[in-house]
Tab-separated table of C-alpha atoms in Angstrom:
chain	number	residue	atom	x	y	z
S	1	MET	CA	-41.007	-88.027	26.979
S	2	LYS	CA	-40.547	-91.691	27.849
S	3	THR	CA	-39.216	-90.724	31.289
S	4	ARG	CA	-42.215	-88.501	31.951
S	5	ILE	CA	-44.621	-91.285	31.045
S	6	THR	CA	-42.741	-93.699	33.298
S	7	VAL	CA	-42.823	-91.244	36.217
S	8	LEU	CA	-46.520	-90.534	35.676
S	9	LEU	CA	-47.303	-94.254	35.520
S	10	PHE	CA	-45.334	-94.831	38.738
S	11	CYS	CA	-47.268	-92.037	40.506
S	12	VAL	CA	-50.594	-93.435	39.325
S	13	LEU	CA	-49.612	-96.928	40.477
S	14	LEU	CA	-48.362	-95.644	43.822
S	15	LEU	CA	-51.502	-93.609	44.476
S	16	GLY	CA	-53.597	-96.557	43.292
S	17	GLY	CA	-51.815	-98.904	45.653
S	18	CYS	CA	-50.349	-101.129	42.932
S	19	VAL	CA	-46.796	-100.410	44.055
S	20	ASN	CA	-45.677	-101.881	47.375
S	21	THR	CA	-45.335	-98.797	49.560
S	22	ASP	CA	-43.991	-100.880	52.443
S	23	GLU	CA	-41.016	-101.985	50.346
S	24	ILE	CA	-40.415	-98.377	49.405
S	25	LEU	CA	-40.601	-97.259	53.020
S	26	SER	CA	-38.334	-100.059	54.205
S	27	SER	CA	-35.654	-98.709	51.891
S	28	PHE	CA	-36.205	-95.128	53.076
S	29	LYS	CA	-32.464	-94.514	53.293
S	30	SER	CA	-31.857	-95.702	49.734
S	31	LEU	CA	-34.253	-92.982	48.590
S	32	GLY	CA	-32.064	-90.384	50.203
S	33	GLY	CA	-34.375	-90.295	53.192
S	34	PRO	CA	-33.410	-88.199	56.178
S	35	SER	CA	-32.102	-89.386	59.505
S	36	GLU	CA	-34.210	-88.891	62.628
S	37	GLN	CA	-32.036	-85.921	63.558
S	38	GLU	CA	-32.458	-84.317	60.119
S	39	THR	CA	-36.216	-84.837	60.376
S	40	ALA	CA	-36.353	-83.212	63.816
S	41	GLU	CA	-34.224	-80.253	62.712
S	42	ALA	CA	-36.047	-79.579	59.434
S	43	GLU	CA	-37.783	-76.214	59.168
S	44	VAL	CA	-41.573	-76.301	58.754
S	45	THR	CA	-42.901	-74.863	55.486
S	46	SER	CA	-46.564	-73.901	55.321
S	47	LEU	CA	-48.511	-75.157	52.343
S	48	ALA	CA	-49.569	-71.540	51.726
S	49	THR	CA	-45.903	-70.556	51.282
S	50	LEU	CA	-45.169	-73.473	48.956
S	51	LEU	CA	-48.185	-72.739	46.737
S	52	LYS	CA	-47.395	-68.999	46.727
S	53	ASP	CA	-43.811	-69.730	45.646
S	54	PHE	CA	-45.101	-71.789	42.691
S	55	ARG	CA	-47.589	-69.090	41.669
S	56	GLU	CA	-44.964	-66.325	41.803
S	57	ASN	CA	-42.005	-68.091	40.157
S	58	ASP	CA	-42.290	-71.686	39.003
S	59	VAL	CA	-38.560	-71.992	38.166
S	60	TYR	CA	-37.527	-70.763	41.623
S	61	ALA	CA	-40.060	-73.018	43.397
S	62	ARG	CA	-38.950	-76.101	41.473
S	63	GLN	CA	-35.339	-75.457	42.438
S	64	LYS	CA	-36.297	-74.861	46.074
S	65	TYR	CA	-38.685	-77.822	46.614
S	66	GLU	CA	-38.516	-80.518	43.934
S	67	GLY	CA	-37.211	-83.861	45.231
S	68	ARG	CA	-36.622	-82.464	48.715
S	69	TRP	CA	-37.748	-83.894	52.045
S	70	LEU	CA	-40.037	-81.300	53.634
S	71	LYS	CA	-41.822	-80.691	56.884
S	72	LEU	CA	-45.098	-79.254	55.653
S	73	SER	CA	-48.116	-77.893	57.518
S	74	GLY	CA	-51.697	-77.498	56.323
S	75	TYR	CA	-55.331	-78.467	56.844
S	76	ILE	CA	-56.786	-81.860	55.929
S	77	VAL	CA	-59.357	-81.204	53.198
S	78	ASN	CA	-61.180	-84.518	53.155
S	79	SER	CA	-61.537	-87.672	55.151
S	80	PRO	CA	-58.424	-89.867	54.734
S	81	GLN	CA	-58.789	-92.238	51.778
S	82	GLU	CA	-57.777	-95.888	51.971
S	83	VAL	CA	-56.133	-97.318	48.858
S	84	LYS	CA	-57.594	-100.812	48.538
S	85	SER	CA	-55.731	-102.031	45.485
S	86	GLY	CA	-52.221	-103.439	45.536
S	87	ASN	CA	-50.659	-103.378	48.982
S	88	GLY	CA	-52.869	-100.594	50.212
S	89	GLY	CA	-51.950	-97.399	51.940
S	90	PHE	CA	-53.643	-94.084	52.558
S	91	THR	CA	-53.932	-90.645	51.021
S	92	ILE	CA	-54.926	-87.344	52.568
S	93	HIS	CA	-55.219	-83.987	50.813
S	94	LEU	CA	-53.916	-80.799	52.384
S	95	SER	CA	-55.031	-77.223	51.791
S	96	ASP	CA	-53.676	-73.930	53.050
S	97	THR	CA	-57.094	-73.021	54.453
S	98	ASN	CA	-59.676	-74.599	56.740
S	99	LYS	CA	-62.518	-72.852	54.918
S	100	ASN	CA	-64.703	-74.539	52.322
S	101	VAL	CA	-62.329	-75.743	49.649
S	102	HIS	CA	-63.554	-75.726	46.069
S	103	MET	CA	-62.182	-77.946	43.316
S	104	SER	CA	-60.350	-74.963	41.812
S	105	THR	CA	-58.359	-74.454	45.033
S	106	GLU	CA	-54.929	-76.042	44.968
S	107	ILE	CA	-54.605	-79.008	47.264
S	108	LEU	CA	-51.680	-81.335	47.864
S	109	PRO	CA	-52.100	-85.133	48.042
S	110	CYS	CA	-49.955	-86.876	50.671
S	111	THR	CA	-49.437	-90.639	50.562
S	112	PHE	CA	-48.890	-92.929	53.558
S	113	SER	CA	-48.003	-96.587	54.033
S	114	LYS	CA	-50.613	-99.086	55.194
S	115	ASN	CA	-48.444	-99.403	58.323
S	116	ASP	CA	-49.640	-95.908	59.276
S	117	ARG	CA	-53.221	-97.120	59.872
S	118	ASP	CA	-53.224	-96.227	63.603
S	119	THR	CA	-52.167	-92.657	62.834
S	120	ILE	CA	-54.588	-92.316	59.910
S	121	LEU	CA	-57.498	-93.438	62.117
S	122	THR	CA	-56.948	-90.389	64.339
S	123	LEU	CA	-57.027	-87.799	61.521
S	124	ARG	CA	-60.100	-85.693	60.798
S	125	ARG	CA	-61.218	-83.337	58.057
S	126	GLY	CA	-60.324	-79.747	58.930
S	127	GLN	CA	-57.518	-80.792	61.273
S	128	PHE	CA	-54.234	-78.858	61.106
S	129	VAL	CA	-51.253	-81.195	60.699
S	130	THR	CA	-47.533	-81.048	60.160
S	131	LEU	CA	-46.082	-83.938	58.203
S	132	TYR	CA	-42.792	-85.014	56.742
S	133	GLY	CA	-42.438	-86.401	53.234
S	134	LYS	CA	-40.728	-86.159	49.879
S	135	PHE	CA	-42.097	-83.452	47.587
S	136	THR	CA	-42.278	-84.480	43.938
S	137	LEU	CA	-43.556	-82.998	40.703
S	138	THR	CA	-44.864	-84.713	37.606
S	139	ASP	CA	-45.180	-82.591	34.492
S	140	GLN	CA	-47.683	-83.591	31.880
S	141	ILE	CA	-50.474	-81.317	30.710
S	142	ALA	CA	-50.196	-79.537	34.070
S	143	THR	CA	-47.764	-79.803	36.960
S	144	TYR	CA	-48.952	-82.329	39.526
S	145	LYS	CA	-47.577	-81.808	43.044
S	146	VAL	CA	-47.542	-84.641	45.613
S	147	MET	CA	-45.891	-85.592	48.908
S	148	HIS	CA	-44.814	-89.243	49.179
S	149	TYR	CA	-43.668	-91.414	52.102
S	150	CYS	CA	-45.452	-89.113	54.557
S	151	LYS	CA	-45.361	-89.346	58.331
S	152	ILE	CA	-47.443	-87.184	60.675
S	153	ILE	CA	-45.236	-85.177	63.035
S	154	SER	CA	-47.923	-83.201	64.864
S	155	LYS	CA	-51.643	-82.517	64.724
S	156	LYS	CA	-54.009	-80.031	66.363
């Protein structure tokens, strides 16, 4: 239980900008981060597939995705959010659809470093993107899915 609380607190602090994301990104390799070649060769997973896998078999999906570096594609649900506390950074939310997204629809938050400002400035709501990041889960009352250390690979 103590570990879960610690992980949840870390996620809240990271999303709130109270944890130095630049320090985390500078030690990308120490996090088990991929090489440039591994990033380029990674297979793209659609957000629709990831969410479907979790709906159909949570145990299977956890084994397949948890803690892994993924290339993920989806639509930006909202305007990118700047995290003003701590060292800053940005968050976008992805959906598997470009249609009107309701609060009940599953979306996936993706966090970026403040060093990604130039990229973030070019993103728009409804845009289809492919990004690379580390998929994590936090279990409390419900399972919270999030991509950390994200980098945009392509956008349309």
